Short mmCIF file of C-alpha atoms and ligand atoms in Angstrom, two decimals:
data_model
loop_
_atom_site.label_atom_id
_atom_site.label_comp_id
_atom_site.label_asym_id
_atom_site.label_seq_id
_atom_site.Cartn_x
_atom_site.Cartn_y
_atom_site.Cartn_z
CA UNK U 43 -3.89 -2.43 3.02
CA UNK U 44 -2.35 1.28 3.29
CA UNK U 45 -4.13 3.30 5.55
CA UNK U 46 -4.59 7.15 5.09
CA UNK U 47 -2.82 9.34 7.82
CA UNK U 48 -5.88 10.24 9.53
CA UNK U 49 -7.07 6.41 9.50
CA UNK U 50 -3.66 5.58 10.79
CA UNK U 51 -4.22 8.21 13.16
CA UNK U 52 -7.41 7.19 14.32
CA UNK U 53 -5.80 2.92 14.52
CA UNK U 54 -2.95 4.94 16.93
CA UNK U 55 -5.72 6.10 18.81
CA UNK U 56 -6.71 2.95 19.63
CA UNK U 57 -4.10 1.65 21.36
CA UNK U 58 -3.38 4.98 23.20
CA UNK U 59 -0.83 6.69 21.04
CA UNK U 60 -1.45 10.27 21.68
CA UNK U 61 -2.19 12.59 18.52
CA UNK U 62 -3.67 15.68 17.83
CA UNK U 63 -7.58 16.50 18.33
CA UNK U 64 -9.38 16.63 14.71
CA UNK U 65 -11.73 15.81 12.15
CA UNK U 66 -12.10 14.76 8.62
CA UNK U 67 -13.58 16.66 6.02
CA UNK U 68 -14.44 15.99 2.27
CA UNK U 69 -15.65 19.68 1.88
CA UNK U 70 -15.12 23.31 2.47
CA UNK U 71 -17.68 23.76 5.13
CA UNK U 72 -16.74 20.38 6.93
CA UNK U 73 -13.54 21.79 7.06
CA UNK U 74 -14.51 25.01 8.90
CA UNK U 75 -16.21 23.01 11.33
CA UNK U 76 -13.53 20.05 12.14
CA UNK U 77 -11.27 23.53 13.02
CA UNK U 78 -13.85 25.05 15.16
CA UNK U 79 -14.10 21.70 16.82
CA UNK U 80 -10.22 21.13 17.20
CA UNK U 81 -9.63 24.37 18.17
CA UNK U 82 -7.19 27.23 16.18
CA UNK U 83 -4.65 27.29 15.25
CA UNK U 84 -5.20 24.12 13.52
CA UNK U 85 -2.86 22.23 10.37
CA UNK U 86 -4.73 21.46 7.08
CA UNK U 87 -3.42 17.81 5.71
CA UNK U 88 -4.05 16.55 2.43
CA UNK U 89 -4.69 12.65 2.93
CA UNK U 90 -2.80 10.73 -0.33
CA UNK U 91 -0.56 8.13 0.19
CA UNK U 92 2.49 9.45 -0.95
CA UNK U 93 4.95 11.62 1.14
CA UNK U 94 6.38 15.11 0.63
CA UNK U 95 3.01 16.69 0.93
CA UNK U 96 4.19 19.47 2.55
CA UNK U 97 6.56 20.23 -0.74
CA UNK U 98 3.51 19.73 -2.64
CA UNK U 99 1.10 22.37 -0.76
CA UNK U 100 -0.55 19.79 1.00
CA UNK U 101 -0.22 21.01 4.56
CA UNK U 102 -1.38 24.61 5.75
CA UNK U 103 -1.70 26.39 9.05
CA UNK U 104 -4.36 28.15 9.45
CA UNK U 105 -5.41 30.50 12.50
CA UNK U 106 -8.89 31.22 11.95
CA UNK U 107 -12.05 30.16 9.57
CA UNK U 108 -11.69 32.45 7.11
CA UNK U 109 -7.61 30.62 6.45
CA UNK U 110 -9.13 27.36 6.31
CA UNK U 111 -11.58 28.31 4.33
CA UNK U 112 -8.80 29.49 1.85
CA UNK U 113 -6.56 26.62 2.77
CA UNK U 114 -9.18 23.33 1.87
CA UNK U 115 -10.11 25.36 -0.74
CA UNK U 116 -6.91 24.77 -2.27
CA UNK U 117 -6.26 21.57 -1.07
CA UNK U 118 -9.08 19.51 -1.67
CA UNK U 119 -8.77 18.34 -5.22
CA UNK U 120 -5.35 19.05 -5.19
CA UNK U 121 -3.67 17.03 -7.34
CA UNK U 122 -0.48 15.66 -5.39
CA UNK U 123 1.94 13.52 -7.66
CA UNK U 124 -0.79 11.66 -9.38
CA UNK U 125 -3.08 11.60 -6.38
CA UNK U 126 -6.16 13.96 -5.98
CA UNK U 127 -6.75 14.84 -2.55
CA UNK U 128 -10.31 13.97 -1.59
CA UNK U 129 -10.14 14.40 1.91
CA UNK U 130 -8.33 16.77 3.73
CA UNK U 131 -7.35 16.32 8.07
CA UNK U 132 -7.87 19.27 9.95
CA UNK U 133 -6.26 18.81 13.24
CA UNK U 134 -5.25 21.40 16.64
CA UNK U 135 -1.56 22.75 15.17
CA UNK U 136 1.53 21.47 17.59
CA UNK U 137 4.28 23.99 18.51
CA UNK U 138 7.12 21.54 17.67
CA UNK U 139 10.96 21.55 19.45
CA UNK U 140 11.99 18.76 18.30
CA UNK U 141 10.83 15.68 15.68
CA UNK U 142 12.01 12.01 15.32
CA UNK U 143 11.32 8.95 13.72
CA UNK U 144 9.97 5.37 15.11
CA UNK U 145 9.01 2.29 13.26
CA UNK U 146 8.48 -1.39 13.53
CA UNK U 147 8.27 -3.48 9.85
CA UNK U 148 8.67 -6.87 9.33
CA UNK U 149 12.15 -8.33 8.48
CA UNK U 150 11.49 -11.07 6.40
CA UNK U 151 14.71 -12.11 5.83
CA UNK U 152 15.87 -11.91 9.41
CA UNK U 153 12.28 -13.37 10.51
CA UNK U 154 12.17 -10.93 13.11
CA UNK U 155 10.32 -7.19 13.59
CA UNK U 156 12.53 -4.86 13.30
CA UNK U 157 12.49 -1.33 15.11
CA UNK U 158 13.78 1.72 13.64
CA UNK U 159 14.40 5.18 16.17
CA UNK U 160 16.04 8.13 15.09
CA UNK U 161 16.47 11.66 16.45
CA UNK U 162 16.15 13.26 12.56
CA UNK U 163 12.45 12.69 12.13
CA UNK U 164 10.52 15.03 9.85
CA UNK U 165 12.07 14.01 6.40
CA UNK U 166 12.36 11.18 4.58
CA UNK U 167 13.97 8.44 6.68
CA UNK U 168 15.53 7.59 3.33
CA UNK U 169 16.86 10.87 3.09
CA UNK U 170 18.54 9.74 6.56
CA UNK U 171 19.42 6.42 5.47
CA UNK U 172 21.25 7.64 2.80
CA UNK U 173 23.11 10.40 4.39
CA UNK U 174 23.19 9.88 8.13
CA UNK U 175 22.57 6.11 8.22
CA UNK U 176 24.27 6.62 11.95
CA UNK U 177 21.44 8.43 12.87
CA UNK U 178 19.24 5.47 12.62
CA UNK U 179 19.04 2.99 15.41
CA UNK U 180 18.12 -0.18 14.19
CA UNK U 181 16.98 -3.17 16.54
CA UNK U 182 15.72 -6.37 15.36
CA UNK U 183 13.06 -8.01 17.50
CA UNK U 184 12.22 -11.14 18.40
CA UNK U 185 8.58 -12.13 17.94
CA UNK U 186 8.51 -15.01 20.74
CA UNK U 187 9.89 -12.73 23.09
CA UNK U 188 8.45 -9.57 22.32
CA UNK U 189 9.60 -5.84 22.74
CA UNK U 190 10.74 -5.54 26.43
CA UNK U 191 10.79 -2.10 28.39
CA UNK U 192 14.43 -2.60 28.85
CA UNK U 193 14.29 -3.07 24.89
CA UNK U 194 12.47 -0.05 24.28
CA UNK U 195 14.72 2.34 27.13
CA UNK U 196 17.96 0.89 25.55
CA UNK U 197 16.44 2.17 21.79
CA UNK U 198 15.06 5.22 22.81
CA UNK U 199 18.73 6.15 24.37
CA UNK U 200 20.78 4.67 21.72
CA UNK U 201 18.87 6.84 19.18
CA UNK U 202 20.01 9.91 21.40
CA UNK U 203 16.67 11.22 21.62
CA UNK U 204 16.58 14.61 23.80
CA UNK U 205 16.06 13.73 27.37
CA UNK U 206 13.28 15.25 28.49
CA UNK U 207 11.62 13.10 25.81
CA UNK U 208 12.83 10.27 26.96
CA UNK U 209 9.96 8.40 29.05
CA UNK U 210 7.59 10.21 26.29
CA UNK U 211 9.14 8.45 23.40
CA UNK U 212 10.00 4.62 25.39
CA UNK U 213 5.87 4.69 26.47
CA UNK U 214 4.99 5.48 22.80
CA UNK U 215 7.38 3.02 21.43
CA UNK U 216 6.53 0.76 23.56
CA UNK U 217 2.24 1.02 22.13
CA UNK U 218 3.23 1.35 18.83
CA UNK U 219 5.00 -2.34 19.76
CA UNK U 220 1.60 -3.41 20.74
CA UNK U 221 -0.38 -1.67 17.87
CA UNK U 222 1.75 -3.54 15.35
CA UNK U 223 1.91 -7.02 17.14
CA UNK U 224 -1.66 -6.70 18.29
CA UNK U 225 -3.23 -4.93 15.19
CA UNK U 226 -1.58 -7.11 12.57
CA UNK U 227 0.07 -4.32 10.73
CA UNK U 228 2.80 -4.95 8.35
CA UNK U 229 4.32 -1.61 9.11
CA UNK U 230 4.06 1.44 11.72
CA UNK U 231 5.45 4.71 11.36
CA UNK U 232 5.55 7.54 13.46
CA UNK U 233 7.41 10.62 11.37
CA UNK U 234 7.35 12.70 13.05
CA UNK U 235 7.24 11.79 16.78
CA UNK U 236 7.22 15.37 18.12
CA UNK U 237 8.87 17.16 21.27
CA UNK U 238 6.35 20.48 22.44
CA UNK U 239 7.86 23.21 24.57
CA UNK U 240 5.76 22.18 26.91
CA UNK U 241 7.57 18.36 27.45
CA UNK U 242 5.25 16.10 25.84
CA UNK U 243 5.70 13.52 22.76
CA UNK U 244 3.20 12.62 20.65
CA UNK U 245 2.96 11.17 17.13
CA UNK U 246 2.23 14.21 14.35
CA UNK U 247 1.53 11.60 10.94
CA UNK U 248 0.98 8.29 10.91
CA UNK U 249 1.66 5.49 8.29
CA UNK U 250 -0.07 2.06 9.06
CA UNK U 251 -0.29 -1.04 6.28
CA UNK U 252 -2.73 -3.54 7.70
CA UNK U 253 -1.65 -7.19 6.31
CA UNK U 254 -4.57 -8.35 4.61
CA UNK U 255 -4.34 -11.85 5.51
CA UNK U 256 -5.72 -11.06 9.18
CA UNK U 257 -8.26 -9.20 7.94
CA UNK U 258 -10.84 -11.74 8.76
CA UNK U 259 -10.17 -11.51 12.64
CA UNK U 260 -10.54 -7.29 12.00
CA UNK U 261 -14.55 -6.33 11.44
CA UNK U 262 -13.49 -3.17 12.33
CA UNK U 263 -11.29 -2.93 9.21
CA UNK U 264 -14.01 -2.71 7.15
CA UNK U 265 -14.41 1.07 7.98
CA UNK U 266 -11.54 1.66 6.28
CA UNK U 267 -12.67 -0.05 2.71
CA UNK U 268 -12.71 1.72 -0.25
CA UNK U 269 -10.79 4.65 0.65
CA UNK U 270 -7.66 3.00 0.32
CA UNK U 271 -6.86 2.76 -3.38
CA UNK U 272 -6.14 5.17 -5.62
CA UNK U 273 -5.47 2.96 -8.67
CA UNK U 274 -9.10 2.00 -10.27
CA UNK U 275 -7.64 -0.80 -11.99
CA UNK U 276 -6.94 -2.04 -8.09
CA UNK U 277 -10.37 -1.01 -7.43
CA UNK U 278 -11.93 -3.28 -9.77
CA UNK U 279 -10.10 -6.00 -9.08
CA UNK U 280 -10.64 -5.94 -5.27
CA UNK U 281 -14.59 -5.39 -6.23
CA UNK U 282 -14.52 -8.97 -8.25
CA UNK U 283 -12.24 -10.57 -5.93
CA UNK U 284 -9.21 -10.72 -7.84
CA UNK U 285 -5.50 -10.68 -6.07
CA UNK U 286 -4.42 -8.07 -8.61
CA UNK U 287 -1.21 -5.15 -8.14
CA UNK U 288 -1.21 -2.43 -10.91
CA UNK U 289 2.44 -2.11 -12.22
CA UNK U 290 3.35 0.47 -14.85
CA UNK U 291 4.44 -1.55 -17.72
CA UNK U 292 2.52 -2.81 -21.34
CA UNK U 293 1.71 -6.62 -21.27
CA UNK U 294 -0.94 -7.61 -19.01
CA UNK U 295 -0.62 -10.74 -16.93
CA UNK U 296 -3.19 -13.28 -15.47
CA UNK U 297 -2.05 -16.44 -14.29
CA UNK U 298 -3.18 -19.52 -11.82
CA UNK U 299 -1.05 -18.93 -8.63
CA UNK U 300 0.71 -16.68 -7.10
CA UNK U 301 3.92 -18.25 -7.63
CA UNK U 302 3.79 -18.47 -11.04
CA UNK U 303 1.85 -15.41 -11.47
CA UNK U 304 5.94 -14.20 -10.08
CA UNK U 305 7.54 -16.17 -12.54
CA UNK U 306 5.21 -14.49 -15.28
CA UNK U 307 6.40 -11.39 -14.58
CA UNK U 308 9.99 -12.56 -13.93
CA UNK U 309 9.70 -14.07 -17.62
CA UNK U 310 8.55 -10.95 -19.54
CA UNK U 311 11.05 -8.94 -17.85
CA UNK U 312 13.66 -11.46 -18.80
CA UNK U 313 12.52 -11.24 -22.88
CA UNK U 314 12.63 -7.41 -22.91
CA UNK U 315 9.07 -6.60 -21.73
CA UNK U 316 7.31 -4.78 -19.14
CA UNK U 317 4.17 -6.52 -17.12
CA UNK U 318 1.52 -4.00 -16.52
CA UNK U 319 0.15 -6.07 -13.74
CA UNK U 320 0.27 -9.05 -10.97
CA UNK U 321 -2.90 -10.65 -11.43
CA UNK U 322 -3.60 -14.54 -9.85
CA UNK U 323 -6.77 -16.33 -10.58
CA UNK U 324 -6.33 -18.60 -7.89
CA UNK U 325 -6.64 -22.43 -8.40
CA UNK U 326 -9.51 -22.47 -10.82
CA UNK U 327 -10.10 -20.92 -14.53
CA UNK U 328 -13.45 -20.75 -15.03
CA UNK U 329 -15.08 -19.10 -17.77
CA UNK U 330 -16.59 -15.97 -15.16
CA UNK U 331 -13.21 -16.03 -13.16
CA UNK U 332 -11.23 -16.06 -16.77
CA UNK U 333 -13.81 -13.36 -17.83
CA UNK U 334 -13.32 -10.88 -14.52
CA UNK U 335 -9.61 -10.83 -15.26
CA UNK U 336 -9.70 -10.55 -18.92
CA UNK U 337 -11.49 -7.24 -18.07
CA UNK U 338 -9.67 -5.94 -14.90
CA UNK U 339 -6.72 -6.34 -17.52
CA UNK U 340 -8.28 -4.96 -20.58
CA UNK U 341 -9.37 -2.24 -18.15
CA UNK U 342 -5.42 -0.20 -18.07
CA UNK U 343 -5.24 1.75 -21.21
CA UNK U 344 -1.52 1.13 -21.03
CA UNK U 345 -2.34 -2.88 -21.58
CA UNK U 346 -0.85 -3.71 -25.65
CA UNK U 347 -0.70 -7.41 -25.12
CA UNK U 348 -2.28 -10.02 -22.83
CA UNK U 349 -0.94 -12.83 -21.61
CA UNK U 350 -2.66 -15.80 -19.67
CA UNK U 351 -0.14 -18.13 -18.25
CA UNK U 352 -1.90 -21.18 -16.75
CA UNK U 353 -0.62 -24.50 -15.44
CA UNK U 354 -3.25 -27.07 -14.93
CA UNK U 355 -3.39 -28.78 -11.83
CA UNK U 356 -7.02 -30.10 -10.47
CA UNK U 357 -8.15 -27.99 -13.41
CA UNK U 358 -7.84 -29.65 -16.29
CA UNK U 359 -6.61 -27.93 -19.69
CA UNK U 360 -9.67 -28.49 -21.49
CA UNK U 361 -11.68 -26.55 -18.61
CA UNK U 362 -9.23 -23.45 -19.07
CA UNK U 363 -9.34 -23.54 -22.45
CA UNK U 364 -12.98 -23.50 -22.70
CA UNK U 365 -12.89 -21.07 -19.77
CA UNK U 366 -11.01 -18.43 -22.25
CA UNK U 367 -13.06 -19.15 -25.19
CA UNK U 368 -16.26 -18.81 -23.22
CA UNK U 369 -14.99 -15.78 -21.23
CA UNK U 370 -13.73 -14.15 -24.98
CA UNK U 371 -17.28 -14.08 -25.61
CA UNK U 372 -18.47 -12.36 -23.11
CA UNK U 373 -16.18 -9.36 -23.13
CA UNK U 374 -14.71 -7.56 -25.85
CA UNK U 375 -11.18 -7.59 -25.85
CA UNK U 376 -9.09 -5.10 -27.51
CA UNK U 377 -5.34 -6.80 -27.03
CA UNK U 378 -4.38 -9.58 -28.31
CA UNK U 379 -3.68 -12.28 -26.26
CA UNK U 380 -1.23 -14.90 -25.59
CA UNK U 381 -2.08 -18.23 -24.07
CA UNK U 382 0.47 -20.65 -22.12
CA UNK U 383 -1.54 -23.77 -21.36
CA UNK U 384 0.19 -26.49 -19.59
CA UNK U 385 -0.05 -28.96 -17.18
CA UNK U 386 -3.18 -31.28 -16.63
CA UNK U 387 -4.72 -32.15 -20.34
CA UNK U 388 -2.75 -29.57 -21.37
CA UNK U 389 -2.64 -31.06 -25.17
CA UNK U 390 -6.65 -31.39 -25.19
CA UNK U 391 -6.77 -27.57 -23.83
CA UNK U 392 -4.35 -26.90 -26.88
CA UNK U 393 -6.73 -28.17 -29.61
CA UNK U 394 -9.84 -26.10 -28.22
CA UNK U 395 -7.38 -23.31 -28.14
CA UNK U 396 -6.29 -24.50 -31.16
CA UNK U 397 -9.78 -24.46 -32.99
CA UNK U 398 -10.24 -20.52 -32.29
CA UNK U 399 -7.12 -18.99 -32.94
CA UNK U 400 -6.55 -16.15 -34.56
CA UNK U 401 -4.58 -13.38 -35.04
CA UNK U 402 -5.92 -12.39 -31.70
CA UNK U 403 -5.68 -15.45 -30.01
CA UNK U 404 -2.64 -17.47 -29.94
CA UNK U 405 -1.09 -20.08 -27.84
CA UNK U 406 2.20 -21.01 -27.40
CA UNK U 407 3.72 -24.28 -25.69
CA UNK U 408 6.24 -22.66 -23.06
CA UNK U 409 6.31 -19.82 -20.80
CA UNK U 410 9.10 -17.81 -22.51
CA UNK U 411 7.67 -18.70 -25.89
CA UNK U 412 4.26 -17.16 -25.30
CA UNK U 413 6.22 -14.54 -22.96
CA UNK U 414 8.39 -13.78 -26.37
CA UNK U 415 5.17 -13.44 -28.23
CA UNK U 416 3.43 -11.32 -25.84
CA UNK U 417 6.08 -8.63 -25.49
CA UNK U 418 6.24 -8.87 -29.79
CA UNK U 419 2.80 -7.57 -29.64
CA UNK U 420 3.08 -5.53 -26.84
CA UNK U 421 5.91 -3.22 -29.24
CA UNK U 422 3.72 -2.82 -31.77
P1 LIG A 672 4.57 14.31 5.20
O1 LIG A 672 5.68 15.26 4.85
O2 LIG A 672 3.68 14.05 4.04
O3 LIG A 672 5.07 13.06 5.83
O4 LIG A 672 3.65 15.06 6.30
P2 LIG A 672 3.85 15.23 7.88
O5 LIG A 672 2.56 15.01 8.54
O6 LIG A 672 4.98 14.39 8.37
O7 LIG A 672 4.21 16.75 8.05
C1 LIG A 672 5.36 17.29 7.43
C2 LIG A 672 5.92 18.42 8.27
O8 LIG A 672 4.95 19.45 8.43
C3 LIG A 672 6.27 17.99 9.68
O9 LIG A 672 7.54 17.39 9.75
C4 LIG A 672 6.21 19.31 10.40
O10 LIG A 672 7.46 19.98 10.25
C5 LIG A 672 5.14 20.08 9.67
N1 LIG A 672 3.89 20.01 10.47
C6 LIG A 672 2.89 19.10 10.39
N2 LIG A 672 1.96 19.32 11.35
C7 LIG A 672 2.39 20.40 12.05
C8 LIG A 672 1.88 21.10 13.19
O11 LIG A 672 0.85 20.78 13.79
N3 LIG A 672 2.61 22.17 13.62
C9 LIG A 672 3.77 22.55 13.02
N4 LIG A 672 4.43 23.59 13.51
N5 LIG A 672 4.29 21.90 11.96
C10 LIG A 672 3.60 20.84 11.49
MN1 LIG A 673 5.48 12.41 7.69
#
């Protein structure tokens, strides 16, 4: 789960990451009063989850009411690279001297955290990557042993940040260490961490993805529910309990199993397709599981073809089968749909499938067949 900035802010918070005093506001008026509360000058913030919002318009100064008036104004409803800005952070402005970048993300293929520190913070670390990728310190961390203070001191000077930012930047490092360990995030990011005039570091955005998976030992997560997705195809999945990821392409995808659910997508790649989704239905296919997806899917206007890619294991084929049929009849389906049935009673599942095909419904007895069909429909 991707948090917004101000969330990510308020998660920082937490663990005693100093940011800047503010307030959220949905409205014009709210916005007014999260400034008078923060105290001017104060920075406007659009809060969507994609960068260059500053390009965009996205962040303002303002030094009195009557400029944030003008300012969330503008910005709320904003429509930033797809996103419309519903919410908009108004927080105290920094004087800035100078900005870097922190972040810990999980190396998967190292199995290790790793931390990032650089002294150009305020664009795109990419940017960095790609031009200055000397500029980046990169350090990977063990997760039995932990980030030590010596870890965080040798980091913090490799990276060359300033000096007098120095104990600033290891202390914050060294939370955002414990935010990420403790607060089962996938990824922290601090761009920038700020230098004032006045000597002190503090973080100035926030990015923060939450992994799911711990979600159960987080109550307090719940607060941030419903805010996070932008995608209403996502939306309704996550609504009917459906592990679902919105992609861009034209053949929709529901399968049994994350694995293979993968593979789908590997498959209609491979014959010249595009998937316009992940979508796994989890061990079962009953006729209201089969029914929730079939609509989630039918849902994305950019959906030409369907294809449901099961492999019966505890389920038998004849349950799928009669899950789609049944499910078909409760919603109205406007692509037509490819079926890969295999595994247990896979040839019984057939002949049900069999007995209500049509030039809507088809099945097909391998994965790249039915895959081959889809995307043939799918160009139509
Ligand atoms: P992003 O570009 O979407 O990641 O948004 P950021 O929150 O990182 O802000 C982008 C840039 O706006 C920062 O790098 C700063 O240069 C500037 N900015 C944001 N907040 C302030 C502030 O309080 N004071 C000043 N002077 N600049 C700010
Ligand atoms: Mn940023």
């Amino acid at each position: 789960m991707d948090l917004f900035e101000y969330q990510g802010k308020q998660y920082f918070a937490r663990y005693g990451i100093p940011v800047s005093p503010g307030g959220i506001a949905q409205t014009v008026d709210e916005a007014v009063s999260a400034a008078d509360a923060a105290g001017y000058p104060v920075v406007l913030k659009a809060q969507v989850q994609v960068g260059g919002r500053g390009k965009a318009g996205g962040i303002k100064l303002a030094s009195n009411a009557a400029e944030v008036r003008h300012h969330a104004g503008n910005i709320l409803g904003m429509d930033i690279r797809g996103h419309v800005v519903q919410r908009v952070w108004v927080e105290r402005a920094s004087d800035i001297k100078a900005e870097y970048y922190a972040s810990f993300t999980l190396d998967r293929a190292a199995r290790m955290h790793l931390a990032m520190v650089s002294k150009e913070g305020g664009i795109d670390i990419e940017h960095v990557a790609a031009t200055n990728p000397d500029a980046i310190i990169r350090r990977h961390i063990d997760p039995a042993i932990g980030l030590t203070h010596a870890d965080a001191v040798d980091i913090i000077h490799s990276a060359g940040i300033d000096e007098e930012a120095r104990s600033g930047a290891v202390s914050i490092l060294e939370l955002l260490y414990k935010c990420y360990v403790e607060g089962d995030a996938d990824l922290v990011e601090i761009n920038p961490l700020i230098l004032t005039p006045d000597g002190r570091v503090h973080a100035l955005d926030a990015k923060v993805t939450l992994d799911d998976n711990a979600s159960f030992r987080h109550p307090e997560w719940a607060a941030f529910d419903g805010t996070e997705s932008s995608d209403p195809r996502e939306q309704m999945a996550r609504e009917r309990g459906l592990q679902y990821v919105g992609l861009d392409g034209s053949v929709g995808i529901i399968a049994n199993g994350a694995g293979l659910a993968m593979s789908t997508l590997d498959v209609v790649n491979q014959v010249g397709g595009t998937p316009a989704n992940f979508l796994d239905i989890g061990g079962g296919a009953s006729a209201a599981v089969m029914a929730n997806a079939l609509e989630v899917v039918n849902s994305d206007p950019n959906v030409k073809a369907i294809f449901i890619n099961i492999f019966g294991g505890i389920t038998r084929g004849e349950e799928v089968a009669n899950g789609i049929v049944t499910a078909l009849g409760r919603v109205t389906i406007t692509s037509p749909i490819v079926v890969r049935l295999d595994g247990t009673n896979a040839v019984e599942g057939r002949a049900i499938l069999k007995a209500h095909e049509s030039d809507r419904l088809i099945s097909r007895p391998t994965m790249v067949e039915a895959a081959r069909a889809a995307v043939a429909f799918a160009a139509h």
